[in-house]
CSV table of C-alpha atoms in Angstrom, one decimal:
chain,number,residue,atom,x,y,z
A,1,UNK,CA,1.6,19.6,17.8
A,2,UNK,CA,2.0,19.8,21.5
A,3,UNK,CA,2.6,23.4,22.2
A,4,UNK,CA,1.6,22.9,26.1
A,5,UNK,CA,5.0,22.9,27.8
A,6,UNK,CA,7.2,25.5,28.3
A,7,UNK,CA,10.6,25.1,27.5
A,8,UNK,CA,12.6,27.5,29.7
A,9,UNK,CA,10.9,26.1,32.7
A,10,UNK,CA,11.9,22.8,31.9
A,11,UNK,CA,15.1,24.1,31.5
A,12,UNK,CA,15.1,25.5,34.9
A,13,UNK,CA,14.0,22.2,36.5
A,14,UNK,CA,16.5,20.5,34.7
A,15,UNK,CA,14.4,18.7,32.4
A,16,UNK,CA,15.0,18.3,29.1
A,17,UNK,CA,12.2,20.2,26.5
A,18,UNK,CA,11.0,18.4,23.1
A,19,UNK,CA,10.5,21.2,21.4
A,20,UNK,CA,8.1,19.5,19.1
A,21,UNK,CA,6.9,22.9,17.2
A,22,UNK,CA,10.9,23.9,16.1
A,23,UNK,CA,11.3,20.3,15.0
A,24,UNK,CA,7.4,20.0,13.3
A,25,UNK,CA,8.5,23.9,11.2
A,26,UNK,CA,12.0,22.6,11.0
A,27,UNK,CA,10.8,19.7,8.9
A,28,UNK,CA,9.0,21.7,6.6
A,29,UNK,CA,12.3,23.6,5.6
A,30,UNK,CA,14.2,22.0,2.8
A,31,UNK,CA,18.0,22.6,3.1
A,32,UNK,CA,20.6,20.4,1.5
A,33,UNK,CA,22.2,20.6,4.8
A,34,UNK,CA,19.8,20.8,7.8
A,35,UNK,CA,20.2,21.4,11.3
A,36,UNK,CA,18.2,18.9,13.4
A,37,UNK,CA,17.5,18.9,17.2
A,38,UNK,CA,16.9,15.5,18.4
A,39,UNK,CA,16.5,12.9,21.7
A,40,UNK,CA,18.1,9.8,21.4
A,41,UNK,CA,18.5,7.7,25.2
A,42,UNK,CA,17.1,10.8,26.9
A,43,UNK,CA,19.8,12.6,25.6
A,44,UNK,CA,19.9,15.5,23.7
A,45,UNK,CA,21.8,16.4,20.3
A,46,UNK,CA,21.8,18.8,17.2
A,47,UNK,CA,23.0,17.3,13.9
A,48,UNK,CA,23.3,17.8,10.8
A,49,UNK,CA,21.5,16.4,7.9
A,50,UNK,CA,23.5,15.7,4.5
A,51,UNK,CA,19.8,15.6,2.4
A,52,UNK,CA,21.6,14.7,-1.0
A,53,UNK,CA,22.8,11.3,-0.2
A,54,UNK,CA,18.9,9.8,-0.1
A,55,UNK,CA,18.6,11.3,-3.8
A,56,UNK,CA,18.4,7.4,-5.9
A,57,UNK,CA,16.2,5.9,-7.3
A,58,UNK,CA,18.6,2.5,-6.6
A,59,UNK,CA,20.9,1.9,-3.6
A,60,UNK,CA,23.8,2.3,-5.8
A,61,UNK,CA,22.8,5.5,-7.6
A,62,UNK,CA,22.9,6.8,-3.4
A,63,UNK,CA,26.2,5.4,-3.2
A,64,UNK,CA,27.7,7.0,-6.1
A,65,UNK,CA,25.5,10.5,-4.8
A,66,UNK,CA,27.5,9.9,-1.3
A,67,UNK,CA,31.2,9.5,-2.9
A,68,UNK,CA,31.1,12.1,-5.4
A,69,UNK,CA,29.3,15.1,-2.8
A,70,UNK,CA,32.0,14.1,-0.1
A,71,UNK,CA,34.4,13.7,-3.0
A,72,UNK,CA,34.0,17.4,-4.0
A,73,UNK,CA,33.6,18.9,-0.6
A,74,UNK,CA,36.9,17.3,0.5
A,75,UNK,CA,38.9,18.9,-2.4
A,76,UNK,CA,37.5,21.8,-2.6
A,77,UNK,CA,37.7,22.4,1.0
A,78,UNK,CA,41.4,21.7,0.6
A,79,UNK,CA,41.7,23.7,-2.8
A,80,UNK,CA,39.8,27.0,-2.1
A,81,UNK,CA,40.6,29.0,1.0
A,82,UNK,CA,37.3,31.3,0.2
A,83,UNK,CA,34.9,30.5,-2.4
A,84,UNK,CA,33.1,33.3,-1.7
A,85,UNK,CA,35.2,35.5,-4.1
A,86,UNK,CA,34.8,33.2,-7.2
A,87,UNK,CA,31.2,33.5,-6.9
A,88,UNK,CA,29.0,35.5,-5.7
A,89,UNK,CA,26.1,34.0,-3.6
A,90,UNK,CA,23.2,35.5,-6.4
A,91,UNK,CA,25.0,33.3,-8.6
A,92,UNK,CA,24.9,30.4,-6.8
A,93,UNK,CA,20.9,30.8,-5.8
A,94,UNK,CA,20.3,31.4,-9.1
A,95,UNK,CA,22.4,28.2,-10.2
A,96,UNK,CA,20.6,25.7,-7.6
A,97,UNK,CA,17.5,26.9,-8.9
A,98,UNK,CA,18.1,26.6,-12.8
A,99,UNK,CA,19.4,22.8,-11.6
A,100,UNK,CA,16.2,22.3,-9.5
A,101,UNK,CA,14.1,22.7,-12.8
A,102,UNK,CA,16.5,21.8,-15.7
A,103,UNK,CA,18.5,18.9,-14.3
A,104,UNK,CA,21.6,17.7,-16.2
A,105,UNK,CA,20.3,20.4,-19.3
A,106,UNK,CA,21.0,23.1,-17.0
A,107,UNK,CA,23.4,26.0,-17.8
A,108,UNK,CA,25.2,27.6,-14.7
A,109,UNK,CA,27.2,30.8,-14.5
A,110,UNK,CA,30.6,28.9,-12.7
A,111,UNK,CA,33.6,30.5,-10.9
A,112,UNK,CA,35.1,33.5,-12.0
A,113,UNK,CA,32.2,34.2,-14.2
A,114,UNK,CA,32.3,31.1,-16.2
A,115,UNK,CA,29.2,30.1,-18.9
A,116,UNK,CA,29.3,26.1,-18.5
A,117,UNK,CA,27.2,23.3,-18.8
A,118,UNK,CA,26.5,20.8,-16.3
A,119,UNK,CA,27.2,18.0,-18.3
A,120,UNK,CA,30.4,19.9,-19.0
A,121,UNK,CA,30.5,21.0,-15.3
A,122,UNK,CA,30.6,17.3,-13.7
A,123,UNK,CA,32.2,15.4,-16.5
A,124,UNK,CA,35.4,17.8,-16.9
A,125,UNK,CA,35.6,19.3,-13.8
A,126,UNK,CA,33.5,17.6,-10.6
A,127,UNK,CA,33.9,14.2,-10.9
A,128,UNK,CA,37.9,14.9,-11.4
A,129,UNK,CA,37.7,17.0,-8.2
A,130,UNK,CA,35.9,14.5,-6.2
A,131,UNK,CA,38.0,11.3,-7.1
A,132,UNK,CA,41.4,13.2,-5.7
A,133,UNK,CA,39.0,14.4,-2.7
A,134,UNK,CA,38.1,10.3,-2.4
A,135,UNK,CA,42.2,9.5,-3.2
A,136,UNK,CA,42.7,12.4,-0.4
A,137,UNK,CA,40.4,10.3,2.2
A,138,UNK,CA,42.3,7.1,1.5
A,139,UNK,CA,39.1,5.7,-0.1
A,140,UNK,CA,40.0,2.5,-2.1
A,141,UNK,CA,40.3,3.6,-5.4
A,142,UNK,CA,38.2,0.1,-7.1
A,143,UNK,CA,35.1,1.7,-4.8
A,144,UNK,CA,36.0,5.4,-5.9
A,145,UNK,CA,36.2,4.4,-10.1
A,146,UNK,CA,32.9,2.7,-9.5
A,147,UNK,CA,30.9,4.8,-7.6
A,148,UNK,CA,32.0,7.7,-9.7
A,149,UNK,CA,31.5,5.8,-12.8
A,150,UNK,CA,27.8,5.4,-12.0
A,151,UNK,CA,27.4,9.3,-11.6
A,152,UNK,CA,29.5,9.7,-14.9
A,153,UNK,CA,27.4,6.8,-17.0
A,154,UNK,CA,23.8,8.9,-15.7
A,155,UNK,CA,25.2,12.4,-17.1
A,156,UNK,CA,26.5,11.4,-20.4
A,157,UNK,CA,23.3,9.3,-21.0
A,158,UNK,CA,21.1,11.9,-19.5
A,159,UNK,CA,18.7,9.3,-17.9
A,160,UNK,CA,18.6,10.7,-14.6
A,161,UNK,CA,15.7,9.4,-11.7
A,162,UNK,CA,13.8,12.3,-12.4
A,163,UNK,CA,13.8,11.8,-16.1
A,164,UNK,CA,13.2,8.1,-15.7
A,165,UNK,CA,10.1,8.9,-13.9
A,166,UNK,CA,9.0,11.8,-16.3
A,167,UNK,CA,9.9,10.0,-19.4
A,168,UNK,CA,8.2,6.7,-17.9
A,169,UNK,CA,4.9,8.4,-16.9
A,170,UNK,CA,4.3,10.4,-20.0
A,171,UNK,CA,4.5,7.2,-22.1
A,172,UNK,CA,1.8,5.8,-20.2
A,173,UNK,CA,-0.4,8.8,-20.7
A,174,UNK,CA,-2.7,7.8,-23.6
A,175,UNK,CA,-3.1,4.5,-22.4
A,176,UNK,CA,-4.2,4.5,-18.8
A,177,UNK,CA,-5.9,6.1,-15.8
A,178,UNK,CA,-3.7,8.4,-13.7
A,179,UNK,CA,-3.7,5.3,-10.7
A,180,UNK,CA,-3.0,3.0,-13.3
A,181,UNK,CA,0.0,5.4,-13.9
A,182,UNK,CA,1.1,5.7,-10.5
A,183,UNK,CA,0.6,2.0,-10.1
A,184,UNK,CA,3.2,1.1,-12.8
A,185,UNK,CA,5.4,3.4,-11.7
A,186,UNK,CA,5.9,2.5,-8.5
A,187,UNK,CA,6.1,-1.4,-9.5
A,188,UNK,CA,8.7,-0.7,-11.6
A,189,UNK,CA,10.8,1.4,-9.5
A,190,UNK,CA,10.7,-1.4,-7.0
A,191,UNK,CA,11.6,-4.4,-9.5
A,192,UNK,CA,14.3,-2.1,-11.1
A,193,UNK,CA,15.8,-1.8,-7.7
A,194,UNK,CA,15.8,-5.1,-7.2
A,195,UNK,CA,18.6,-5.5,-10.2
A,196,UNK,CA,21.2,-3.5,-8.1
A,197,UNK,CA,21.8,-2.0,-11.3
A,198,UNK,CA,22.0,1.9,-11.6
A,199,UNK,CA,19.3,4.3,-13.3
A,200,UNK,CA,21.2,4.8,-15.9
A,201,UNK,CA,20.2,1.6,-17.6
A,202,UNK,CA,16.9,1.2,-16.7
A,203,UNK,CA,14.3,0.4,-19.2
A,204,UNK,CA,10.7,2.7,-19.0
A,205,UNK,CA,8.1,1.7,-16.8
A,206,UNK,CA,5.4,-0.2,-18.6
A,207,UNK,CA,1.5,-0.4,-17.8
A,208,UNK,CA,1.3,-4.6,-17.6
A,209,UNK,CA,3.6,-4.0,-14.8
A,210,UNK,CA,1.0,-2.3,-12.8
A,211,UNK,CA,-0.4,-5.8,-12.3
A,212,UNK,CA,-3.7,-4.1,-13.4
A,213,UNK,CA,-5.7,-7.0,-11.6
A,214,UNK,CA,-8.9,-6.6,-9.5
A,215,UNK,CA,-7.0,-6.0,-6.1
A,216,UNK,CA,-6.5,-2.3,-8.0
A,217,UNK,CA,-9.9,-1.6,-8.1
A,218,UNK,CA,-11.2,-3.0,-4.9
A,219,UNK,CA,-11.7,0.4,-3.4
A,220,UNK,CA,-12.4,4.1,-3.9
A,221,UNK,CA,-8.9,5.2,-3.2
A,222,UNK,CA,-7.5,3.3,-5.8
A,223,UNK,CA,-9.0,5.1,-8.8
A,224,UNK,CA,-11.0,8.0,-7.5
A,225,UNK,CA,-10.2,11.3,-9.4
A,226,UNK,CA,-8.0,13.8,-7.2
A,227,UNK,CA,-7.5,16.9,-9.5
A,228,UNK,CA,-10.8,18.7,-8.8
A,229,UNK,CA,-12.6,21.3,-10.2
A,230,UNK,CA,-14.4,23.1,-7.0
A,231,UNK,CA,-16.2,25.8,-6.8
A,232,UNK,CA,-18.1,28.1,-4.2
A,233,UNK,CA,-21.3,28.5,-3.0
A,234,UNK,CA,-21.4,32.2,-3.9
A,235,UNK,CA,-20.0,31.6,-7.7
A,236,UNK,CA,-22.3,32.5,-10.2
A,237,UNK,CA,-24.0,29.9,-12.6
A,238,UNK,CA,-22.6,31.5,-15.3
A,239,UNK,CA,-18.9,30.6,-14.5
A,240,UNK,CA,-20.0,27.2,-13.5
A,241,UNK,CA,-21.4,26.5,-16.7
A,242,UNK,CA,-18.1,27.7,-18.5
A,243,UNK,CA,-15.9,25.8,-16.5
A,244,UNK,CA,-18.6,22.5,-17.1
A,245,UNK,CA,-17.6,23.3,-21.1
A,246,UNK,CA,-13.7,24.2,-20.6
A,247,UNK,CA,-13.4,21.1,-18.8
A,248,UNK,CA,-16.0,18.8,-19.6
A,249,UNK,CA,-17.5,18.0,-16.6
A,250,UNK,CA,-20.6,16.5,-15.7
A,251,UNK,CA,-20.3,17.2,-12.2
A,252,UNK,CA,-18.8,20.3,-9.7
A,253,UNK,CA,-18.5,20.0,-6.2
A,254,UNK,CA,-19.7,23.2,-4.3
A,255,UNK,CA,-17.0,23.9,-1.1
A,256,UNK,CA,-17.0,26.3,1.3
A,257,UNK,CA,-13.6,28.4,3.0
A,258,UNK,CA,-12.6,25.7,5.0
A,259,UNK,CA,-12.6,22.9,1.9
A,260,UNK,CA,-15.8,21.3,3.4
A,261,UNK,CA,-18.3,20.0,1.2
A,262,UNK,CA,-21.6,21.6,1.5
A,263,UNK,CA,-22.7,20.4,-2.0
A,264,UNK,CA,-22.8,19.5,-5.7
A,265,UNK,CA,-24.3,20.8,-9.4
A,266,UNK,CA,-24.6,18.8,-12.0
A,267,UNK,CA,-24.9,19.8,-15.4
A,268,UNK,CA,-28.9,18.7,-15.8
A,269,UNK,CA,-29.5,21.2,-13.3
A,270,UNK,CA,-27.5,24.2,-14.6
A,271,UNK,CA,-29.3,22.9,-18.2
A,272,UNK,CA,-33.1,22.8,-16.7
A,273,UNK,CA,-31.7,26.6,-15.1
A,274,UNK,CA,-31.2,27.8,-18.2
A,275,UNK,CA,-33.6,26.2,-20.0
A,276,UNK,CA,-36.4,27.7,-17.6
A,277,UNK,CA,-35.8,31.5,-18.3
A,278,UNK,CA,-33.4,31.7,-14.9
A,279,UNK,CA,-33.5,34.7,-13.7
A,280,UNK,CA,-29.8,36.0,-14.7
A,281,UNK,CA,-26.5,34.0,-15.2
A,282,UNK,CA,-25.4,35.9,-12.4
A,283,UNK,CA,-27.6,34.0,-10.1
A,284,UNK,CA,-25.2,32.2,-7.2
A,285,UNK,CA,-24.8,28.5,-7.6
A,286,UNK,CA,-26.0,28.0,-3.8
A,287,UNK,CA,-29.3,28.6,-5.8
A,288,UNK,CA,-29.4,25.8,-7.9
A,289,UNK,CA,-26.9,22.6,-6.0
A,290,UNK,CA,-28.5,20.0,-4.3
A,291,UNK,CA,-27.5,20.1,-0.4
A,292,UNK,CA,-28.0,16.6,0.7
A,293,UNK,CA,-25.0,14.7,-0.3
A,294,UNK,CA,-23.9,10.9,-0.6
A,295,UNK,CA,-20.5,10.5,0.2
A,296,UNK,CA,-17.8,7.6,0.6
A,297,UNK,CA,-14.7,7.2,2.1
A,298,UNK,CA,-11.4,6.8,0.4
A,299,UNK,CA,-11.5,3.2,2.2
A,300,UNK,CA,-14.7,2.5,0.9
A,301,UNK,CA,-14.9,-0.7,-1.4
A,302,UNK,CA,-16.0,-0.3,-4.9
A,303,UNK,CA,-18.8,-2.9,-4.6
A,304,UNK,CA,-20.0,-1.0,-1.3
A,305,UNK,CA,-20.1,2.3,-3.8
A,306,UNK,CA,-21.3,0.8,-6.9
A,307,UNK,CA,-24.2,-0.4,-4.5
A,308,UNK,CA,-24.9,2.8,-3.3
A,309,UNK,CA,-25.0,4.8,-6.6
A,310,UNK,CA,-27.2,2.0,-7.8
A,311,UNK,CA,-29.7,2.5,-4.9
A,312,UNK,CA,-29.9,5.9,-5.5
A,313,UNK,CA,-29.4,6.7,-8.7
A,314,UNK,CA,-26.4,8.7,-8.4
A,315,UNK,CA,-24.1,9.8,-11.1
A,316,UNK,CA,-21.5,10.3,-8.7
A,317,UNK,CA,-20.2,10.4,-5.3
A,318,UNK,CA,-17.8,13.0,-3.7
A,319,UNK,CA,-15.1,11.4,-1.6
A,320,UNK,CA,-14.7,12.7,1.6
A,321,UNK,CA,-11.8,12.2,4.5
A,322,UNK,CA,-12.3,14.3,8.0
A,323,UNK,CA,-14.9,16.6,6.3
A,324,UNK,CA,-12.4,17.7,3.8
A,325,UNK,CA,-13.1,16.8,0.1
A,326,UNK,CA,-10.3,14.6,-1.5
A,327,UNK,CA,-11.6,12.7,-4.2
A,328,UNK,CA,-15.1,12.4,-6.7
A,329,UNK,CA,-15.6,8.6,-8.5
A,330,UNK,CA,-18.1,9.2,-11.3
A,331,UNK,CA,-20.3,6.3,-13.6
A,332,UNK,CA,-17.4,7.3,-16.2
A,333,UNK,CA,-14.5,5.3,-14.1
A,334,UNK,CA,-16.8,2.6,-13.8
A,335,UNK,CA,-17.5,2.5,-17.3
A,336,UNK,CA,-14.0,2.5,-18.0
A,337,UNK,CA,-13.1,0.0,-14.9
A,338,UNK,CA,-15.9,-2.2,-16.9
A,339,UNK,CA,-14.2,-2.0,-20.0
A,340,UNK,CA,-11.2,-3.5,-19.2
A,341,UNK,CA,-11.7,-5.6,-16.6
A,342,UNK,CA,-13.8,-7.1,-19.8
A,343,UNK,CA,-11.2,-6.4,-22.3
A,344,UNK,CA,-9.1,-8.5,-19.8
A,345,UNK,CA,-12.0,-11.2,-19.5
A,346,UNK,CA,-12.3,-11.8,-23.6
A,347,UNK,CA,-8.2,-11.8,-24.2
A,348,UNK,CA,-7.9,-14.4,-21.6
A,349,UNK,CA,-10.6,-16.8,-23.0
A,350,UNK,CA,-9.6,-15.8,-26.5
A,351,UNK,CA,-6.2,-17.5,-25.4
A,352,UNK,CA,-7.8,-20.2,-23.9
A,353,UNK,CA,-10.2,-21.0,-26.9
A,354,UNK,CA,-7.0,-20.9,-29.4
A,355,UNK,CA,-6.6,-25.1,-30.9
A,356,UNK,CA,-3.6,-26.6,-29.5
A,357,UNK,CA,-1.4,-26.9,-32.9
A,358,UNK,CA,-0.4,-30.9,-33.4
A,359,UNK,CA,2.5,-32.2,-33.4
A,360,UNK,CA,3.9,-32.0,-36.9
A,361,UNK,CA,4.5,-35.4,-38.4
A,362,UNK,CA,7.0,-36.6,-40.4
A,363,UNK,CA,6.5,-39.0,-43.4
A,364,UNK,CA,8.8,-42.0,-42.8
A,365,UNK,CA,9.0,-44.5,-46.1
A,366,UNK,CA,9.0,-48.2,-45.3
A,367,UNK,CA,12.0,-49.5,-46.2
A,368,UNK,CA,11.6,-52.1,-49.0
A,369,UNK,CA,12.0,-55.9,-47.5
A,370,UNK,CA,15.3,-57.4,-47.9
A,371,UNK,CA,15.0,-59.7,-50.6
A,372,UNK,CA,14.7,-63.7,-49.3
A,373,UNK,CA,18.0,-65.4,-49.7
A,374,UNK,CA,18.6,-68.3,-52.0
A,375,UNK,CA,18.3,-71.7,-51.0
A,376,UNK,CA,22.0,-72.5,-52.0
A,377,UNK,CA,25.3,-72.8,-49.8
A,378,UNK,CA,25.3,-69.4,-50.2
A,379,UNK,CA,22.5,-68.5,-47.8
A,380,UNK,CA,24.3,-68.5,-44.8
A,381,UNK,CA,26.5,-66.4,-46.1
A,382,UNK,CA,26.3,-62.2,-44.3
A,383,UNK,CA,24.0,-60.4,-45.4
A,384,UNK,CA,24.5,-57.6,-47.7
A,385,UNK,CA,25.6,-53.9,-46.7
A,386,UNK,CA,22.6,-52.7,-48.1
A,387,UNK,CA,20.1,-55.0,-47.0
A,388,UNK,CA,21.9,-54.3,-43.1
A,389,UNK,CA,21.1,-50.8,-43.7
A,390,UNK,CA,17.7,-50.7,-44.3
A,391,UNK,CA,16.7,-53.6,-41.7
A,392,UNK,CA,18.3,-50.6,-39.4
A,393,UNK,CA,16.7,-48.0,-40.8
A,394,UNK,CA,13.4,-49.9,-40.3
A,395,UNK,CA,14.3,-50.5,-36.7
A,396,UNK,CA,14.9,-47.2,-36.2
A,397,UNK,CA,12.0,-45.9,-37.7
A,398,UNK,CA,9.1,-44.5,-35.4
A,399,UNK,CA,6.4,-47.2,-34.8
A,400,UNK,CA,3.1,-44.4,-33.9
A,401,UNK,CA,2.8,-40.7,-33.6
A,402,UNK,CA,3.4,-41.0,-29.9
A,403,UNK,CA,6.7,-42.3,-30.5
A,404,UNK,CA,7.7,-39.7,-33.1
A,405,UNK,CA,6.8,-36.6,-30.2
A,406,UNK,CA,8.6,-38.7,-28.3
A,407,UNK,CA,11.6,-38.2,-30.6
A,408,UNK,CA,11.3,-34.8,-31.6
A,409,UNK,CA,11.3,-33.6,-28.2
């Protein structure tokens, strides 16, 4: 951030300051209603930010956030001349923050002391007050129903977006990479949109739709581990070789107090360390890491790094983005990269390989020939019903196997 200019002198001149290290702190401060200083057309302007109307995850689940908060305030505003004395602000704190981490399981302590739910809370008592604050505005009451029946439909089922997304992502746990996670997630939430219908009646993610292709693998970033174990150059081996058991790593990256790699330890080393008599487990890891490095970028393409720990022999390589450590990729996602890209390979062919079934034939009996009519005066007489019906029947009947697929489809 630009702290150069000073803002009182500008004001002096007559200029107009950007105040660009308010507005960089200012956005850093969560508030459900935020006070914003802005330029627009050289002009400026404070306003102020309503931050639960982009709350979704669809268009229409905003909507319905939009009419049932204005809803409320409207009626409330017109109902209660001072809150403040039918709860205390404690209470209030203390009820935002129960919300913040139970959602619509939550338990609040209400007005005048009152133990309530919130399913109980919006169901019996919100959404009434915020369709007579919509009724109040002259909102048209088809809009209200249905923008308020969207909030109503997402409490009593309890699928929320945050519970969608929790609910989605833990099913996919056992069966997929943490990216692969992410990935499906974020496909889903954008297809689901797509349906304009609300959360409420969305289905779970699901891993196929992570369209786990190669494109997801064609560099670092989109597999690389981001939940490191670090440690310090000054930690003892001793610790290092716990955590290596705790966690079940084969590698530890070796930071310093700025979060710049300086190195790594494997766990051949720390074995051979042992193994030799080291002096005492106490020994600082500095001792033991190697110092010199291989690295990648984030941007780095998989064949570029596959390459590279190829060349070198490396077990791993640390991912690094302006000297700051942010990732590792070890031979264990490749393995498991290899493994279904292959499992992939074989199902495909499999289906590929399968016999196409044949059509299934049906046995059609010959009609038995009409019998010859006698030579007498009676031969150009009609022929008989039943000797018209099977001359039909005959004509009717398939002539080849191409002609019978023909009529069955």
């Amino acid at each position: 951030t630009d702290l150069d200019e000073n803002p009182m002198a500008l004001l002096d001149r007559g200029e107009i300051p950007q105040l660009k290290a308010l507005r960089l702190h200012n956005g850093t401060i969560y508030r459900w209603n935020r006070a914003c200083f802005g330029i627009t057309d050289g002009k400026p302007h404070l306003r102020i930010e309503n931050r639960v109307l982009p709350a979704g995850p669809s268009t229409l689940d905003e909507m319905a956030n939009a009419a049932f908060w204005c809803g409320m305030m409207v009626e409330i505003g017109a109902r209660e001349e001072d809150i403040t004395r039918r709860i205390d602000f404690d209470q209030a704190a203390a009820n935002f923050y129960t919300a913040a981490r139970e959602g619509v399981g939550s338990h609040f302590t209400w007005l005048d002391h009152e133990e309530i739910s919130a399913r109980e809370l919006v169901l019996e008592r919100l959404l009434p007050l915020a369709a007579a604050g919509l009724r109040r505005q002259n909102v048209d009451e088809d809009d209200a129903k249905k923008y308020l029946g969207v909030v109503e439909e997402r409490v009593r089922s309890g699928r929320t977006g945050a519970r969608w997304q929790l609910s989605s992502w833990n099913s996919l746990r056992d069966r997929s990479t943490q990216a692969e996670r992410a990935n499906a997630l974020v496909a889903a939430t954008a297809q689901r949109q797509l349906t304009r219908r609300p959360v409420s009646e969305w289905e779970r993610a699901r891993l196929d739709e992570a369209n786990t292709s190669k494109g997801n693998y064609a560099r670092v970033e989109n597999y690389m581990t981001t939940d490191l174990f670090t440690v310090q150059a000054d930690d003892p081996v001793e610790m290092v070789a716990n955590l290596m058991i705790w966690e079940r790593l084969r590698y530890v990256p070796i930071e310093d107090e700025d979060h710049r790699l300086i190195g790594i330890v494997t766990h051949r080393a720390v074995l051979r360390f042992l193994l030799s008599g080291g002096s005492t487990l106490r020994t600082p890891i500095a001792d033991i890491m190697k110092r010199e490095v291989s690295t990648v970028t984030p941007e780095t393409p998989t064949i570029d790094a596959l390459r590279l720990m190829r060349q070198l022999q490396l077990g791993c390589l640390p991912v690094v983005q302006d000297d700051r450590l942010v990732g590792i990729v070890t031979e264990g996602d490749f393995l498991e990269i290899a493994s279904k890209l292959l499992e992939h390979q074989l199902a495909t062919e499999a289906v590929l390989a399968e016999p196409v079934p044949p059509a299934a034939e049906k046995k059609v009996e010959k009609p038995a020939a009409a019998p010859a009519p006698a030579a007498s005066s009676s031969s150009s007489s009609p022929p008989s019903s039943s000797a018209s019906s099977s001359a039909a029947a005959s004509a009717a009947a398939p002539s080849s196997t191409a002609d019978k697929v023909r009529e069955s489809s």
